[in-house]
Amino acid sequence: MTGLAFRRPCFRGRVASASTSAYCQARARLDPAWLGEIHGSLLRSMETRFAGRGLWCGRNVVVVDGSAVSMPDSASNQTAFPQPRTQKPGCGFPVARIAVIFSLAAGAMLDLAWDSLHAAETTLFRRMWPGLRAGDVVLGDRGFSALADLWCLQLRGVDCVVRKNARRSVGVREVKRLGENDRWVDWVKSKEIPVW
């Protein structure tokens, strides 16, 4: 890249600062309630715009997934979102577990739940169930394949498409092979009942 010269942008004779201070100050002034209102307004607009489009077999598909996010190392963040137990105290950052539901048709985030790293993704997913509607199809990875969850969602009229957890072998009987890595199975409820 020899011979190229890069200059910082110039606005009305002033050179733009490389500092992110103004951005951070503006972000700190954003009201979360206002952002929530904007998100709700955008979702209603998208719902109208995408109504009837992007459906799978006439049904709305939502995707659920979970992750973890690192946050700034402040006392309040450390209290609410403790760092992983595997890290030495004072050597890590606070970490939050998140679960998100997306619209497959629009690609928009429909709902978000968060808690400390010690909360399970399925626990966060259950908090978002009120936003699901009868007729929806939930698409998730094997982390969301608990029989109790699938059964409870079916009672709400919500169907699920998830991969079977590789460690699950008890209570699952193959009925028919539909293709490579695709089977119709009979799943028998275990005698254990979830505490929740």
mmCIF file of C-alpha atoms in Angstrom:
data_model
loop_
_atom_site.group_PDB
_atom_site.id
_atom_site.type_symbol
_atom_site.label_atom_id
_atom_site.label_comp_id
_atom_site.label_asym_id
_atom_site.label_seq_id
_atom_site.Cartn_x
_atom_site.Cartn_y
_atom_site.Cartn_z
ATOM 1 C CA MET A 1 0.000 0.000 0.000
ATOM 2 C CA THR A 2 2.878 2.347 -0.686
ATOM 3 C CA GLY A 3 2.128 5.662 -2.300
ATOM 4 C CA LEU A 4 -1.355 5.955 -0.731
ATOM 5 C CA ALA A 5 -2.044 8.738 1.704
ATOM 6 C CA PHE A 6 -4.971 8.579 4.104
ATOM 7 C CA ARG A 7 -6.447 11.717 5.591
ATOM 8 C CA ARG A 8 -9.011 12.120 8.321
ATOM 9 C CA PRO A 9 -12.322 13.554 7.069
ATOM 10 C CA CYS A 10 -12.708 17.299 7.210
ATOM 11 C CA PHE A 11 -16.031 19.040 7.983
ATOM 12 C CA ARG A 12 -16.328 22.794 7.401
ATOM 13 C CA GLY A 13 -12.611 23.234 7.835
ATOM 14 C CA ARG A 14 -12.416 21.108 11.010
ATOM 15 C CA VAL A 15 -10.708 17.736 11.239
ATOM 16 C CA ALA A 16 -12.876 14.976 12.711
ATOM 17 C CA SER A 17 -11.685 13.647 16.040
ATOM 18 C CA ALA A 18 -10.676 10.013 16.419
ATOM 19 C CA SER A 19 -12.152 10.034 19.948
ATOM 20 C CA THR A 20 -15.313 8.009 20.551
ATOM 21 C CA SER A 21 -16.302 10.173 23.542
ATOM 22 C CA ALA A 22 -19.192 11.967 21.787
ATOM 23 C CA TYR A 23 -20.631 8.649 20.590
ATOM 24 C CA CYS A 24 -20.389 7.156 24.093
ATOM 25 C CA GLN A 25 -22.027 10.227 25.645
ATOM 26 C CA ALA A 26 -24.885 10.135 23.126
ATOM 27 C CA ARG A 27 -25.389 6.402 23.667
ATOM 28 C CA ALA A 28 -25.526 6.924 27.446
ATOM 29 C CA ARG A 29 -28.378 9.420 26.966
ATOM 30 C CA LEU A 30 -30.557 6.931 25.059
ATOM 31 C CA ASP A 31 -33.612 5.919 27.063
ATOM 32 C CA PRO A 32 -34.175 2.120 26.951
ATOM 33 C CA ALA A 33 -37.960 2.668 27.105
ATOM 34 C CA TRP A 34 -37.750 4.863 24.002
ATOM 35 C CA LEU A 35 -35.692 2.207 22.200
ATOM 36 C CA GLY A 36 -38.338 -0.357 23.194
ATOM 37 C CA GLU A 37 -41.065 1.849 21.690
ATOM 38 C CA ILE A 38 -39.093 2.170 18.448
ATOM 39 C CA HIS A 39 -38.577 -1.609 18.331
ATOM 40 C CA GLY A 40 -42.301 -2.218 18.886
ATOM 41 C CA SER A 41 -43.230 0.286 16.186
ATOM 42 C CA LEU A 42 -40.818 -1.313 13.703
ATOM 43 C CA LEU A 43 -42.187 -4.788 14.455
ATOM 44 C CA ARG A 44 -45.783 -3.655 13.883
ATOM 45 C CA SER A 45 -44.743 -2.046 10.595
ATOM 46 C CA MET A 46 -42.881 -5.169 9.477
ATOM 47 C CA GLU A 47 -45.767 -7.390 10.519
ATOM 48 C CA THR A 48 -48.034 -5.420 8.195
ATOM 49 C CA ARG A 49 -45.486 -5.346 5.392
ATOM 50 C CA PHE A 50 -44.619 -9.053 5.534
ATOM 51 C CA ALA A 51 -48.144 -10.308 6.290
ATOM 52 C CA GLY A 52 -48.706 -13.511 4.336
ATOM 53 C CA ARG A 53 -45.213 -13.449 2.783
ATOM 54 C CA GLY A 54 -42.293 -15.647 3.713
ATOM 55 C CA LEU A 55 -44.535 -18.271 5.239
ATOM 56 C CA TRP A 56 -43.597 -21.942 5.284
ATOM 57 C CA CYS A 57 -46.582 -24.123 4.330
ATOM 58 C CA GLY A 58 -48.777 -21.155 5.262
ATOM 59 C CA ARG A 59 -47.202 -20.812 8.714
ATOM 60 C CA ASN A 60 -45.002 -18.223 10.370
ATOM 61 C CA VAL A 61 -41.527 -19.520 11.292
ATOM 62 C CA VAL A 62 -39.540 -18.040 14.168
ATOM 63 C CA VAL A 63 -35.954 -18.948 14.981
ATOM 64 C CA VAL A 64 -34.689 -19.194 18.564
ATOM 65 C CA ASP A 65 -31.033 -19.138 19.527
ATOM 66 C CA GLY A 66 -28.918 -18.345 22.534
ATOM 67 C CA SER A 67 -25.500 -16.920 23.216
ATOM 68 C CA ALA A 68 -23.428 -15.119 25.838
ATOM 69 C CA VAL A 69 -22.181 -11.531 25.794
ATOM 70 C CA SER A 70 -19.324 -9.901 27.663
ATOM 71 C CA MET A 71 -19.862 -6.516 29.313
ATOM 72 C CA PRO A 72 -17.786 -3.687 30.783
ATOM 73 C CA ASP A 73 -16.178 -4.563 34.113
ATOM 74 C CA SER A 74 -18.188 -2.425 36.538
ATOM 75 C CA ALA A 75 -19.250 -3.268 40.093
ATOM 76 C CA SER A 76 -22.944 -3.222 39.147
ATOM 77 C CA ASN A 77 -22.355 -5.514 36.140
ATOM 78 C CA GLN A 78 -20.243 -7.907 38.253
ATOM 79 C CA THR A 79 -23.065 -8.102 40.817
ATOM 80 C CA ALA A 80 -25.858 -8.703 38.292
ATOM 81 C CA PHE A 81 -23.854 -10.777 35.799
ATOM 82 C CA PRO A 82 -20.974 -12.549 37.550
ATOM 83 C CA GLN A 83 -18.062 -13.739 35.470
ATOM 84 C CA PRO A 84 -17.658 -17.467 34.764
ATOM 85 C CA ARG A 85 -16.635 -19.568 37.778
ATOM 86 C CA THR A 86 -13.648 -20.896 35.832
ATOM 87 C CA GLN A 87 -11.971 -17.476 35.829
ATOM 88 C CA LYS A 88 -9.922 -16.123 38.691
ATOM 89 C CA PRO A 89 -11.663 -13.274 40.561
ATOM 90 C CA GLY A 90 -10.765 -9.931 39.047
ATOM 91 C CA CYS A 91 -9.401 -11.466 35.831
ATOM 92 C CA GLY A 92 -12.580 -11.678 33.778
ATOM 93 C CA PHE A 93 -15.471 -9.606 32.566
ATOM 94 C CA PRO A 94 -19.130 -9.936 33.533
ATOM 95 C CA VAL A 95 -21.001 -12.245 31.157
ATOM 96 C CA ALA A 96 -24.735 -12.373 30.418
ATOM 97 C CA ARG A 97 -26.635 -15.226 28.796
ATOM 98 C CA ILE A 98 -29.111 -14.147 26.098
ATOM 99 C CA ALA A 99 -31.801 -15.874 24.068
ATOM 100 C CA VAL A 100 -33.361 -14.270 21.008
ATOM 101 C CA ILE A 101 -36.354 -15.021 18.792
ATOM 102 C CA PHE A 102 -36.087 -13.891 15.149
ATOM 103 C CA SER A 103 -38.620 -13.769 12.344
ATOM 104 C CA LEU A 104 -37.366 -16.050 9.573
ATOM 105 C CA ALA A 105 -39.307 -14.072 6.932
ATOM 106 C CA ALA A 106 -38.210 -10.577 7.973
ATOM 107 C CA GLY A 107 -34.929 -11.349 9.739
ATOM 108 C CA ALA A 108 -35.972 -9.067 12.595
ATOM 109 C CA MET A 109 -35.447 -9.714 16.269
ATOM 110 C CA LEU A 110 -38.888 -10.296 17.781
ATOM 111 C CA ASP A 111 -37.942 -10.792 21.411
ATOM 112 C CA LEU A 112 -34.912 -10.931 23.698
ATOM 113 C CA ALA A 113 -34.413 -12.344 27.183
ATOM 114 C CA TRP A 114 -31.267 -12.111 29.303
ATOM 115 C CA ASP A 115 -29.964 -13.177 32.682
ATOM 116 C CA SER A 116 -26.706 -14.197 34.338
ATOM 117 C CA LEU A 117 -24.492 -16.774 32.684
ATOM 118 C CA HIS A 118 -25.846 -19.363 35.106
ATOM 119 C CA ALA A 119 -29.358 -19.226 33.560
ATOM 120 C CA ALA A 120 -30.081 -21.791 30.857
ATOM 121 C CA GLU A 121 -31.045 -20.758 27.322
ATOM 122 C CA THR A 122 -34.240 -22.806 27.652
ATOM 123 C CA THR A 123 -35.199 -20.861 30.792
ATOM 124 C CA LEU A 124 -34.798 -17.610 28.861
ATOM 125 C CA PHE A 125 -36.763 -19.062 25.941
ATOM 126 C CA ARG A 126 -39.691 -19.870 28.247
ATOM 127 C CA ARG A 127 -39.873 -16.195 29.259
ATOM 128 C CA MET A 128 -40.576 -15.334 25.606
ATOM 129 C CA TRP A 129 -43.371 -17.876 25.082
ATOM 130 C CA PRO A 130 -46.155 -15.292 25.579
ATOM 131 C CA GLY A 131 -45.019 -13.643 22.312
ATOM 132 C CA LEU A 132 -45.516 -16.842 20.308
ATOM 133 C CA ARG A 133 -48.849 -17.353 18.559
ATOM 134 C CA ALA A 134 -50.851 -20.465 17.782
ATOM 135 C CA GLY A 135 -49.765 -21.673 14.343
ATOM 136 C CA ASP A 136 -46.155 -20.480 14.714
ATOM 137 C CA VAL A 137 -43.340 -22.930 13.999
ATOM 138 C CA VAL A 138 -40.247 -22.597 16.196
ATOM 139 C CA LEU A 139 -36.929 -23.542 14.600
ATOM 140 C CA GLY A 140 -34.111 -24.194 17.077
ATOM 141 C CA ASP A 141 -30.904 -26.092 17.642
ATOM 142 C CA ARG A 142 -30.548 -29.183 19.833
ATOM 143 C CA GLY A 143 -30.315 -27.007 22.955
ATOM 144 C CA PHE A 144 -34.066 -26.430 22.663
ATOM 145 C CA SER A 145 -35.097 -30.073 22.293
ATOM 146 C CA ALA A 146 -36.512 -30.775 25.762
ATOM 147 C CA LEU A 147 -39.648 -32.904 25.595
ATOM 148 C CA ALA A 148 -41.422 -30.871 28.311
ATOM 149 C CA ASP A 149 -40.862 -27.630 26.357
ATOM 150 C CA LEU A 150 -42.025 -29.127 23.071
ATOM 151 C CA TRP A 151 -45.122 -30.549 24.758
ATOM 152 C CA CYS A 152 -45.990 -27.235 26.479
ATOM 153 C CA LEU A 153 -45.565 -25.347 23.196
ATOM 154 C CA GLN A 154 -47.759 -27.874 21.393
ATOM 155 C CA LEU A 155 -50.494 -27.175 23.960
ATOM 156 C CA ARG A 156 -50.256 -23.516 22.872
ATOM 157 C CA GLY A 157 -50.630 -24.518 19.208
ATOM 158 C CA VAL A 158 -46.946 -23.901 18.463
ATOM 159 C CA ASP A 159 -44.979 -26.605 16.630
ATOM 160 C CA CYS A 160 -41.205 -27.025 16.833
ATOM 161 C CA VAL A 161 -38.490 -28.202 14.466
ATOM 162 C CA VAL A 162 -35.324 -29.018 16.432
ATOM 163 C CA ARG A 163 -32.470 -31.495 16.242
ATOM 164 C CA LYS A 164 -32.428 -34.305 18.762
ATOM 165 C CA ASN A 165 -29.779 -33.916 21.396
ATOM 166 C CA ALA A 166 -26.993 -36.385 20.544
ATOM 167 C CA ARG A 167 -26.884 -37.619 24.164
ATOM 168 C CA ARG A 168 -30.572 -38.592 24.166
ATOM 169 C CA SER A 169 -31.173 -42.254 23.431
ATOM 170 C CA VAL A 170 -33.579 -43.371 26.154
ATOM 171 C CA GLY A 171 -37.252 -43.140 25.235
ATOM 172 C CA VAL A 172 -36.690 -42.448 21.527
ATOM 173 C CA ARG A 173 -37.835 -45.077 19.029
ATOM 174 C CA GLU A 174 -37.392 -44.634 15.279
ATOM 175 C CA VAL A 175 -40.692 -44.984 13.410
ATOM 176 C CA LYS A 176 -39.514 -44.220 9.885
ATOM 177 C CA ARG A 177 -36.350 -42.999 8.166
ATOM 178 C CA LEU A 178 -37.256 -40.018 5.971
ATOM 179 C CA GLY A 179 -33.806 -39.334 4.548
ATOM 180 C CA GLU A 180 -30.206 -38.806 5.594
ATOM 181 C CA ASN A 181 -30.195 -37.439 9.175
ATOM 182 C CA ASP A 182 -33.981 -37.107 9.013
ATOM 183 C CA ARG A 183 -36.198 -39.474 10.991
ATOM 184 C CA TRP A 184 -39.693 -39.672 12.318
ATOM 185 C CA VAL A 185 -39.419 -40.825 15.935
ATOM 186 C CA ASP A 186 -41.725 -41.800 18.735
ATOM 187 C CA TRP A 187 -40.622 -40.028 21.908
ATOM 188 C CA VAL A 188 -41.784 -41.526 25.208
ATOM 189 C CA LYS A 189 -41.963 -39.264 28.236
ATOM 190 C CA SER A 190 -39.608 -40.192 31.061
ATOM 191 C CA LYS A 191 -40.857 -40.584 34.613
ATOM 192 C CA GLU A 192 -38.939 -37.496 35.735
ATOM 193 C CA ILE A 193 -41.027 -34.330 35.894
ATOM 194 C CA PRO A 194 -39.296 -30.945 35.534
ATOM 195 C CA VAL A 195 -39.377 -28.847 38.716
ATOM 196 C CA TRP A 196 -40.881 -25.912 36.809
#
